[in-house]
PDB file of C-alpha atoms in Angstrom:
ATOM      1  CA  MET A  16      43.194 -23.581   9.584  1.00  0.00           C
ATOM      2  CA  SER A  17      41.509 -20.657   7.882  1.00  0.00           C
ATOM      3  CA  GLU A  18      41.596 -17.334   9.581  1.00  0.00           C
ATOM      4  CA  MET A  19      38.339 -15.793  10.781  1.00  0.00           C
ATOM      5  CA  PRO A  20      37.565 -12.253   9.655  1.00  0.00           C
ATOM      6  CA  LYS A  21      37.843  -9.604  12.325  1.00  0.00           C
ATOM      7  CA  VAL A  22      34.685  -7.990  13.544  1.00  0.00           C
ATOM      8  CA  ASN A  23      35.293  -4.508  14.833  1.00  0.00           C
ATOM      9  CA  GLY A  24      31.776  -3.103  15.222  1.00  0.00           C
ATOM     10  CA  GLU A  25      32.124  -0.366  12.626  1.00  0.00           C
ATOM     11  CA  MET A  26      29.269  -0.403  10.199  1.00  0.00           C
ATOM     12  CA  GLN A  27      29.628   0.663   6.644  1.00  0.00           C
ATOM     13  CA  SER A  28      26.530   2.012   5.079  1.00  0.00           C
ATOM     14  CA  ARG A  29      25.695   2.648   1.510  1.00  0.00           C
ATOM     15  CA  PRO A  30      25.226   6.254   0.536  1.00  0.00           C
ATOM     16  CA  PRO A  31      21.532   7.087   0.529  1.00  0.00           C
ATOM     17  CA  THR A  32      19.908   7.095  -2.853  1.00  0.00           C
ATOM     18  CA  THR A  33      17.220   9.625  -3.372  1.00  0.00           C
ATOM     19  CA  VAL A  34      14.642   9.230  -6.035  1.00  0.00           C
ATOM     20  CA  SER A  35      12.423  12.192  -6.526  1.00  0.00           C
ATOM     21  CA  VAL A  36       8.847  11.658  -7.559  1.00  0.00           C
ATOM     22  CA  ALA A  37       9.303  14.430 -10.090  1.00  0.00           C
ATOM     23  CA  ASP A  38      12.214  12.507 -11.670  1.00  0.00           C
ATOM     24  CA  THR A  39       9.975   9.634 -12.700  1.00  0.00           C
ATOM     25  CA  PRO A  40       6.699  11.147 -13.873  1.00  0.00           C
ATOM     26  CA  ASN A  41       3.913   8.936 -15.107  1.00  0.00           C
ATOM     27  CA  PRO A  42       2.825  10.426 -18.428  1.00  0.00           C
ATOM     28  CA  ASP A  43      -0.672   8.922 -18.079  1.00  0.00           C
ATOM     29  CA  SER A  44      -1.312  10.415 -14.654  1.00  0.00           C
ATOM     30  CA  THR A  45      -3.071  13.766 -14.426  1.00  0.00           C
ATOM     31  CA  TRP A  46      -1.825  14.248 -10.869  1.00  0.00           C
ATOM     32  CA  SER A  47       1.951  13.843 -11.280  1.00  0.00           C
ATOM     33  CA  LEU A  48       4.033  16.651  -9.810  1.00  0.00           C
ATOM     34  CA  SER A  49       5.249  17.796 -13.201  1.00  0.00           C
ATOM     35  CA  ASN A  50       1.652  18.156 -14.424  1.00  0.00           C
ATOM     36  CA  ILE A  51       0.353  20.082 -11.393  1.00  0.00           C
ATOM     37  CA  GLN A  52       1.990  23.285 -12.584  1.00  0.00           C
ATOM     38  CA  LYS A  53       0.293  22.917 -15.962  1.00  0.00           C
ATOM     39  CA  LEU A  54      -3.080  22.007 -14.439  1.00  0.00           C
ATOM     40  CA  ASN A  55      -5.951  23.537 -16.338  1.00  0.00           C
ATOM     41  CA  VAL A  56      -9.412  23.117 -14.847  1.00  0.00           C
ATOM     42  CA  GLN A  57     -11.109  22.987 -18.243  1.00  0.00           C
ATOM     43  CA  GLU A  58      -8.736  20.276 -19.479  1.00  0.00           C
ATOM     44  CA  LEU A  59      -9.204  18.295 -16.269  1.00  0.00           C
ATOM     45  CA  TYR A  60     -12.988  18.556 -16.589  1.00  0.00           C
ATOM     46  CA  ALA A  61     -12.826  17.447 -20.240  1.00  0.00           C
ATOM     47  CA  LYS A  62     -10.632  14.444 -19.377  1.00  0.00           C
ATOM     48  CA  GLN A  63     -12.890  13.391 -16.521  1.00  0.00           C
ATOM     49  CA  ARG A  64     -15.970  13.868 -18.682  1.00  0.00           C
ATOM     50  CA  GLN A  65     -14.452  11.594 -21.345  1.00  0.00           C
ATOM     51  CA  SER A  66     -13.523   8.949 -18.768  1.00  0.00           C
ATOM     52  CA  MET A  67     -17.075   8.761 -17.394  1.00  0.00           C
ATOM     53  CA  LYS A  68     -18.673   5.428 -18.221  1.00  0.00           C
ATOM     54  CA  PRO A  69     -22.309   5.189 -19.363  1.00  0.00           C
ATOM     55  CA  TRP A  70     -24.769   5.043 -16.482  1.00  0.00           C
ATOM     56  CA  LEU A  71     -26.533   2.057 -18.060  1.00  0.00           C
ATOM     57  CA  GLU A  72     -23.267   0.136 -17.779  1.00  0.00           C
ATOM     58  CA  PHE A  73     -22.777   1.393 -14.221  1.00  0.00           C
ATOM     59  CA  PHE A  74     -26.250   0.230 -13.103  1.00  0.00           C
ATOM     60  CA  ASN A  75     -26.500  -2.923 -15.284  1.00  0.00           C
ATOM     61  CA  ALA A  76     -28.232  -5.421 -12.962  1.00  0.00           C
ATOM     62  CA  ASN A  77     -26.934  -8.407 -14.944  1.00  0.00           C
ATOM     63  CA  GLN A  78     -23.363  -7.520 -13.954  1.00  0.00           C
ATOM     64  CA  PHE A  79     -23.983  -7.730 -10.190  1.00  0.00           C
ATOM     65  CA  LYS A  80     -22.774 -11.039  -8.774  1.00  0.00           C
ATOM     66  CA  PRO A  81     -20.888 -11.852  -5.575  1.00  0.00           C
ATOM     67  CA  PRO A  82     -17.159 -12.529  -5.985  1.00  0.00           C
ATOM     68  CA  SER A  83     -16.003 -16.149  -5.813  1.00  0.00           C
ATOM     69  CA  ASN A  84     -13.444 -15.503  -3.045  1.00  0.00           C
ATOM     70  CA  VAL A  85     -11.745 -12.708  -1.123  1.00  0.00           C
ATOM     71  CA  ARG A  86      -8.852 -12.326  -3.571  1.00  0.00           C
ATOM     72  CA  ALA A  87     -11.236 -12.044  -6.533  1.00  0.00           C
ATOM     73  CA  GLY A  88     -13.287  -9.512  -4.565  1.00  0.00           C
ATOM     74  CA  ALA A  89     -10.237  -7.381  -3.816  1.00  0.00           C
ATOM     75  CA  ARG A  90      -9.151  -7.525  -7.461  1.00  0.00           C
ATOM     76  CA  ARG A  91     -12.667  -6.594  -8.552  1.00  0.00           C
ATOM     77  CA  VAL A  92     -12.835  -3.622  -6.150  1.00  0.00           C
ATOM     78  CA  LEU A  93      -9.523  -2.214  -7.386  1.00  0.00           C
ATOM     79  CA  ALA A  94     -10.419  -2.707 -11.048  1.00  0.00           C
ATOM     80  CA  ASN A  95     -13.873  -1.151 -10.664  1.00  0.00           C
ATOM     81  CA  ILE A  96     -12.587   1.848  -8.709  1.00  0.00           C
ATOM     82  CA  GLU A  97     -10.115   2.536 -11.496  1.00  0.00           C
ATOM     83  CA  TYR A  98     -12.667   1.888 -14.255  1.00  0.00           C
ATOM     84  CA  PHE A  99     -15.628   3.813 -12.743  1.00  0.00           C
ATOM     85  CA  GLN A 100     -13.554   6.546 -11.060  1.00  0.00           C
ATOM     86  CA  THR A 101     -15.495   9.484 -12.486  1.00  0.00           C
ATOM     87  CA  ASN A 102     -18.853   7.806 -11.887  1.00  0.00           C
ATOM     88  CA  TYR A 103     -17.930   7.273  -8.237  1.00  0.00           C
ATOM     89  CA  PHE A 104     -16.969  10.947  -7.962  1.00  0.00           C
ATOM     90  CA  VAL A 105     -20.437  11.891  -9.267  1.00  0.00           C
ATOM     91  CA  VAL A 106     -21.996   9.567  -6.651  1.00  0.00           C
ATOM     92  CA  PHE A 107     -19.951  11.391  -3.980  1.00  0.00           C
ATOM     93  CA  ILE A 108     -21.190  14.783  -5.259  1.00  0.00           C
ATOM     94  CA  ILE A 109     -24.823  13.600  -5.298  1.00  0.00           C
ATOM     95  CA  LEU A 110     -24.553  12.321  -1.706  1.00  0.00           C
ATOM     96  CA  SER A 111     -22.952  15.628  -0.676  1.00  0.00           C
ATOM     97  CA  ILE A 112     -25.767  17.644  -2.245  1.00  0.00           C
ATOM     98  CA  TYR A 113     -28.351  15.375  -0.594  1.00  0.00           C
ATOM     99  CA  CYS A 114     -26.732  15.867   2.820  1.00  0.00           C
ATOM    100  CA  VAL A 115     -26.601  19.653   2.493  1.00  0.00           C
ATOM    101  CA  ILE A 116     -30.179  19.933   1.219  1.00  0.00           C
ATOM    102  CA  THR A 117     -31.591  17.722   3.986  1.00  0.00           C
ATOM    103  CA  THR A 118     -29.827  19.773   6.686  1.00  0.00           C
ATOM    104  CA  PRO A 119     -31.460  23.218   6.412  1.00  0.00           C
ATOM    105  CA  THR A 120     -29.243  24.940   8.991  1.00  0.00           C
ATOM    106  CA  LEU A 121     -26.097  23.738   7.233  1.00  0.00           C
ATOM    107  CA  LEU A 122     -27.531  24.905   3.924  1.00  0.00           C
ATOM    108  CA  PHE A 123     -28.296  28.328   5.446  1.00  0.00           C
ATOM    109  CA  VAL A 124     -24.740  28.738   6.841  1.00  0.00           C
ATOM    110  CA  LEU A 125     -23.160  27.636   3.544  1.00  0.00           C
ATOM    111  CA  LEU A 126     -25.330  30.125   1.648  1.00  0.00           C
ATOM    112  CA  ALA A 127     -24.345  32.876   4.114  1.00  0.00           C
ATOM    113  CA  MET A 128     -20.680  31.962   3.638  1.00  0.00           C
ATOM    114  CA  ALA A 129     -21.061  32.084  -0.151  1.00  0.00           C
ATOM    115  CA  ALA A 130     -22.803  35.463   0.175  1.00  0.00           C
ATOM    116  CA  GLY A 131     -19.903  36.733   2.300  1.00  0.00           C
ATOM    117  CA  PHE A 132     -17.383  35.633  -0.325  1.00  0.00           C
ATOM    118  CA  TYR A 133     -19.498  37.290  -3.018  1.00  0.00           C
ATOM    119  CA  LEU A 134     -19.632  40.559  -1.053  1.00  0.00           C
ATOM    120  CA  VAL A 135     -15.841  40.534  -0.638  1.00  0.00           C
ATOM    121  CA  ASP A 136     -15.489  40.045  -4.384  1.00  0.00           C
ATOM    122  CA  LEU A 137     -18.057  42.753  -5.128  1.00  0.00           C
ATOM    123  CA  LYS A 138     -16.457  45.318  -2.785  1.00  0.00           C
ATOM    124  CA  ASN A 139     -12.991  44.739  -4.251  1.00  0.00           C
ATOM    125  CA  ARG A 140     -14.045  45.201  -7.876  1.00  0.00           C
ATOM    126  CA  GLU A 141     -14.232  48.967  -7.495  1.00  0.00           C
ATOM    127  CA  ARG A 142     -11.478  49.531  -4.942  1.00  0.00           C
ATOM    128  CA  GLN A 143      -9.721  47.597  -2.223  1.00  0.00           C
ATOM    129  CA  LEU A 144     -11.223  47.728   1.273  1.00  0.00           C
ATOM    130  CA  SER A 145      -9.356  49.919   3.746  1.00  0.00           C
ATOM    131  CA  VAL A 146      -9.774  50.021   7.527  1.00  0.00           C
ATOM    132  CA  LEU A 147      -8.254  52.915   9.502  1.00  0.00           C
ATOM    133  CA  GLY A 148      -6.367  54.036   6.418  1.00  0.00           C
ATOM    134  CA  ARG A 149      -4.769  50.647   5.850  1.00  0.00           C
ATOM    135  CA  GLN A 150      -5.684  48.528   2.832  1.00  0.00           C
ATOM    136  CA  ILE A 151      -6.620  44.918   3.557  1.00  0.00           C
ATOM    137  CA  PRO A 152      -5.612  42.351   0.914  1.00  0.00           C
ATOM    138  CA  VAL A 153      -8.392  40.320  -0.691  1.00  0.00           C
ATOM    139  CA  ALA A 154      -6.964  37.022   0.600  1.00  0.00           C
ATOM    140  CA  GLN A 155      -7.215  38.286   4.178  1.00  0.00           C
ATOM    141  CA  GLN A 156     -10.802  39.384   3.596  1.00  0.00           C
ATOM    142  CA  TYR A 157     -11.712  35.896   2.370  1.00  0.00           C
ATOM    143  CA  LEU A 158      -9.914  34.438   5.391  1.00  0.00           C
ATOM    144  CA  ALA A 159     -11.916  36.709   7.720  1.00  0.00           C
ATOM    145  CA  VAL A 160     -15.217  35.539   6.203  1.00  0.00           C
ATOM    146  CA  ALA A 161     -14.134  31.899   6.550  1.00  0.00           C
ATOM    147  CA  CYS A 162     -13.047  32.434  10.170  1.00  0.00           C
ATOM    148  CA  LEU A 163     -16.399  34.035  10.997  1.00  0.00           C
ATOM    149  CA  CYS A 164     -18.255  31.087   9.457  1.00  0.00           C
ATOM    150  CA  ILE A 165     -16.225  28.278  11.076  1.00  0.00           C
ATOM    151  CA  PRO A 166     -17.947  28.560  14.505  1.00  0.00           C
ATOM    152  CA  LEU A 167     -21.323  28.602  12.769  1.00  0.00           C
ATOM    153  CA  LEU A 168     -20.400  25.508  10.750  1.00  0.00           C
ATOM    154  CA  ILE A 169     -19.346  23.732  13.938  1.00  0.00           C
ATOM    155  CA  MET A 170     -22.614  24.694  15.668  1.00  0.00           C
ATOM    156  CA  VAL A 171     -24.802  23.378  12.848  1.00  0.00           C
ATOM    157  CA  GLY A 172     -22.952  20.056  12.674  1.00  0.00           C
ATOM    158  CA  ALA A 173     -20.801  20.363   9.576  1.00  0.00           C
ATOM    159  CA  GLY A 174     -18.337  17.860  11.058  1.00  0.00           C
ATOM    160  CA  SER A 175     -20.965  15.154  11.379  1.00  0.00           C
ATOM    161  CA  ALA A 176     -22.216  15.959   7.880  1.00  0.00           C
ATOM    162  CA  ILE A 177     -18.703  15.516   6.470  1.00  0.00           C
ATOM    163  CA  PHE A 178     -18.317  12.155   8.205  1.00  0.00           C
ATOM    164  CA  TRP A 179     -21.779  11.086   7.017  1.00  0.00           C
ATOM    165  CA  ILE A 180     -20.874  11.995   3.431  1.00  0.00           C
ATOM    166  CA  LEU A 181     -17.564  10.131   3.636  1.00  0.00           C
ATOM    167  CA  GLY A 182     -19.109   7.075   5.306  1.00  0.00           C
ATOM    168  CA  ALA A 183     -22.056   6.848   2.931  1.00  0.00           C
ATOM    169  CA  SER A 184     -19.825   7.375  -0.111  1.00  0.00           C
ATOM    170  CA  VAL A 185     -17.301   4.729   0.924  1.00  0.00           C
ATOM    171  CA  PHE A 186     -20.106   2.263   1.725  1.00  0.00           C
ATOM    172  CA  VAL A 187     -21.938   2.762  -1.583  1.00  0.00           C
ATOM    173  CA  ILE A 188     -18.764   2.804  -3.694  1.00  0.00           C
ATOM    174  CA  ILE A 189     -17.195  -0.288  -2.082  1.00  0.00           C
ATOM    175  CA  LEU A 190     -20.496  -2.173  -2.280  1.00  0.00           C
ATOM    176  CA  HIS A 191     -20.877  -1.369  -5.983  1.00  0.00           C
ATOM    177  CA  ALA A 192     -17.224  -2.093  -6.753  1.00  0.00           C
ATOM    178  CA  LEU A 193     -17.363  -5.427  -4.915  1.00  0.00           C
ATOM    179  CA  PHE A 194     -20.460  -6.798  -6.619  1.00  0.00           C
ATOM    180  CA  HIS A 195     -20.137  -5.317 -10.128  1.00  0.00           C
ATOM    181  CA  GLN A 196     -18.385  -7.883 -12.310  1.00  0.00           C
ATOM    182  CA  ILE A 197     -15.421  -6.762 -14.341  1.00  0.00           C
ATOM    183  CA  HIS A 198     -15.263  -7.856 -17.957  1.00  0.00           C
ATOM    184  CA  ASN A 199     -12.498 -10.465 -17.570  1.00  0.00           C
ATOM    185  CA  ASP A 200     -13.760 -11.774 -14.221  1.00  0.00           C
ATOM    186  CA  GLU A 201     -15.874 -14.604 -15.628  1.00  0.00           C
ATOM    187  CA  ALA A 202     -13.232 -15.897 -18.024  1.00  0.00           C
ATOM    188  CA  PHE A 203     -10.475 -16.026 -15.417  1.00  0.00           C
ATOM    189  CA  GLY A 204     -12.727 -17.395 -12.674  1.00  0.00           C
ATOM    190  CA  VAL A 205     -13.884 -20.392 -14.750  1.00  0.00           C
ATOM    191  CA  GLN A 206     -10.572 -21.265 -16.376  1.00  0.00           C
ATOM    192  CA  MET A 207      -8.209 -20.766 -13.467  1.00  0.00           C
ATOM    193  CA  GLU A 208      -8.559 -21.706  -9.854  1.00  0.00           C
ATOM    194  CA  GLU A 209      -6.449 -19.736  -7.406  1.00  0.00           C
ATOM    195  CA  VAL A 210      -4.211 -21.709  -5.080  1.00  0.00           C
TER     196      VAL A 210
END
């Protein structure tokens, strides 16, 4: 008879392996941790400007067709979000501007906040602001302006405006991404049937 192994209740665990995100950077990604330190706003703007697709392609009515099934729709949404990423960001900005312009009180508070930031910048060009003989750092002055404006933003409904912008953007972007055909969609849909 073969002998049964003893079970003693002690568990042996493997040593934890840690993989840092910084150890495996994606060279194509603008947002990898190794690239954040080298982030240049002008370079980022230039890259995003180059990745913007033509608006005629974005709004081409001949490309709008419902997906054949749920899996094809999900694949189409992911592909379109990656392909039209910059265009969708512009749609988000346009909806944000529309929301701010159509809410006059929010527009007024945002303009007052911008004016406060400008005054802090203007006052600190000549010399740093001092109160009771103590100099106040510029960062704290900006923080004070922001703290004074937060109650005003809450009173004029900035929270609901943010949720409206997010909701409208997600709705418009998902709707466009779902119905806009990707280039290889027709070929794969006709030749292959998913099981």
